Amino acid sequence: ALFSRAAMLYRVQLERPPSAIGKNTIHAMQSGILFGYVGLVEGVVNRFKQELGGNPKVVGTGGWAKQIASETSCIDIVDSDLTLTGLRLIYEMNRQPA
């Protein structure tokens, strides 16, 4: 992690800073992390939509899905457990009867 290699940087909680322009190091790092990922997600989603055409539904999943979805309109649904649910379904489909 960045903070482990830079002596003066702190480990920060992923939470929305008071503004996009940080007034201190912690808020600046939070802004860069959160809004950087939001921009990344928006860019990838826009490219996928261009390739797919139409208006596909976008599902945000994973640990940061709620935070990112709250900052963008490109995510239609949030299901934080979708990946684990999918793995469970695959396991159940492939499980050998006892």
Short mmCIF file of C-alpha atoms in Angstrom, two decimals:
data_model
loop_
_atom_site.label_atom_id
_atom_site.label_comp_id
_atom_site.label_asym_id
_atom_site.label_seq_id
_atom_site.Cartn_x
_atom_site.Cartn_y
_atom_site.Cartn_z
CA ALA A 1 0.00 0.00 0.00
CA LEU A 2 1.10 3.53 -0.68
CA PHE A 3 1.11 4.51 2.99
CA SER A 4 3.52 1.65 3.90
CA ARG A 5 6.21 2.98 1.54
CA ALA A 6 5.86 6.68 2.31
CA ALA A 7 6.78 7.56 5.88
CA MET A 8 4.54 10.62 6.15
CA LEU A 9 1.34 9.12 4.67
CA TYR A 10 -1.42 7.71 6.83
CA ARG A 11 -3.65 4.71 6.44
CA VAL A 12 -7.10 6.21 5.74
CA GLN A 13 -10.65 4.93 5.98
CA LEU A 14 -12.58 4.74 2.73
CA GLU A 15 -15.22 7.35 3.32
CA ARG A 16 -16.45 10.37 1.43
CA PRO A 17 -14.31 13.43 2.16
CA PRO A 18 -16.02 16.79 2.79
CA SER A 19 -15.00 18.02 -0.68
CA ALA A 20 -13.24 16.78 -3.80
CA ILE A 21 -10.31 19.11 -3.10
CA GLY A 22 -8.80 17.89 0.15
CA LYS A 23 -7.94 20.50 2.77
CA ASN A 24 -5.57 18.10 4.53
CA THR A 25 -3.61 14.95 3.68
CA ILE A 26 -6.27 12.51 4.84
CA HIS A 27 -9.09 14.20 2.93
CA ALA A 28 -6.89 14.53 -0.17
CA MET A 29 -6.07 10.81 -0.06
CA GLN A 30 -9.73 9.89 0.50
CA SER A 31 -10.74 12.10 -2.41
CA GLY A 32 -8.14 10.59 -4.72
CA ILE A 33 -9.07 7.04 -3.78
CA LEU A 34 -12.86 7.39 -3.91
CA PHE A 35 -13.24 9.76 -6.85
CA GLY A 36 -10.41 8.07 -8.73
CA TYR A 37 -12.24 4.74 -8.55
CA VAL A 38 -15.54 6.41 -9.45
CA GLY A 39 -13.90 7.84 -12.58
CA LEU A 40 -12.39 4.46 -13.40
CA VAL A 41 -15.76 2.70 -13.04
CA GLU A 42 -17.55 5.33 -15.14
CA GLY A 43 -14.94 5.02 -17.88
CA VAL A 44 -15.10 1.23 -18.03
CA VAL A 45 -18.92 1.17 -17.90
CA ASN A 46 -19.16 3.73 -20.71
CA ARG A 47 -16.82 1.69 -22.91
CA PHE A 48 -18.77 -1.51 -22.23
CA LYS A 49 -22.06 0.24 -23.05
CA GLN A 50 -20.61 1.55 -26.32
CA GLU A 51 -19.53 -1.95 -27.32
CA LEU A 52 -22.73 -3.67 -26.21
CA GLY A 53 -25.18 -1.07 -27.47
CA GLY A 54 -28.62 -0.63 -25.97
CA ASN A 55 -28.99 0.19 -22.31
CA PRO A 56 -27.63 -2.74 -20.26
CA LYS A 57 -28.22 -2.83 -16.51
CA VAL A 58 -25.05 -2.32 -14.49
CA VAL A 59 -24.68 -4.18 -11.19
CA GLY A 60 -22.11 -2.97 -8.69
CA THR A 61 -20.72 -5.72 -6.49
CA GLY A 62 -18.00 -6.08 -3.90
CA GLY A 63 -16.91 -4.23 -0.82
CA TRP A 64 -16.83 -0.70 -2.26
CA ALA A 65 -19.92 -1.00 -4.45
CA LYS A 66 -22.19 1.07 -2.20
CA GLN A 67 -19.70 3.91 -1.82
CA ILE A 68 -18.95 4.06 -5.54
CA ALA A 69 -22.60 3.73 -6.59
CA SER A 70 -23.54 6.63 -4.32
CA GLU A 71 -21.19 8.89 -6.31
CA THR A 72 -22.24 7.95 -9.86
CA SER A 73 -25.35 7.38 -11.92
CA CYS A 74 -23.79 4.64 -14.06
CA ILE A 75 -24.55 1.83 -11.57
CA ASP A 76 -28.18 0.68 -11.62
CA ILE A 77 -28.19 -1.97 -8.88
CA VAL A 78 -25.88 -2.77 -5.95
CA ASP A 79 -25.52 -6.38 -4.82
CA SER A 80 -22.48 -6.57 -2.56
CA ASP A 81 -22.71 -10.37 -2.31
CA LEU A 82 -23.26 -11.20 -5.99
CA THR A 83 -19.84 -12.83 -6.49
CA LEU A 84 -20.21 -15.03 -3.40
CA THR A 85 -23.78 -15.93 -4.37
CA GLY A 86 -22.55 -16.95 -7.82
CA LEU A 87 -19.78 -19.11 -6.36
CA ARG A 88 -22.29 -20.80 -4.06
CA LEU A 89 -24.61 -21.55 -7.01
CA ILE A 90 -21.72 -22.99 -9.04
CA TYR A 91 -20.72 -25.16 -6.08
CA GLU A 92 -24.28 -26.43 -5.65
CA MET A 93 -24.61 -27.19 -9.38
CA ASN A 94 -21.36 -29.20 -9.39
CA ARG A 95 -21.63 -30.87 -5.99
CA GLN A 96 -21.66 -34.64 -6.15
CA PRO A 97 -24.60 -36.28 -4.34
CA ALA A 98 -23.51 -38.06 -1.15
#
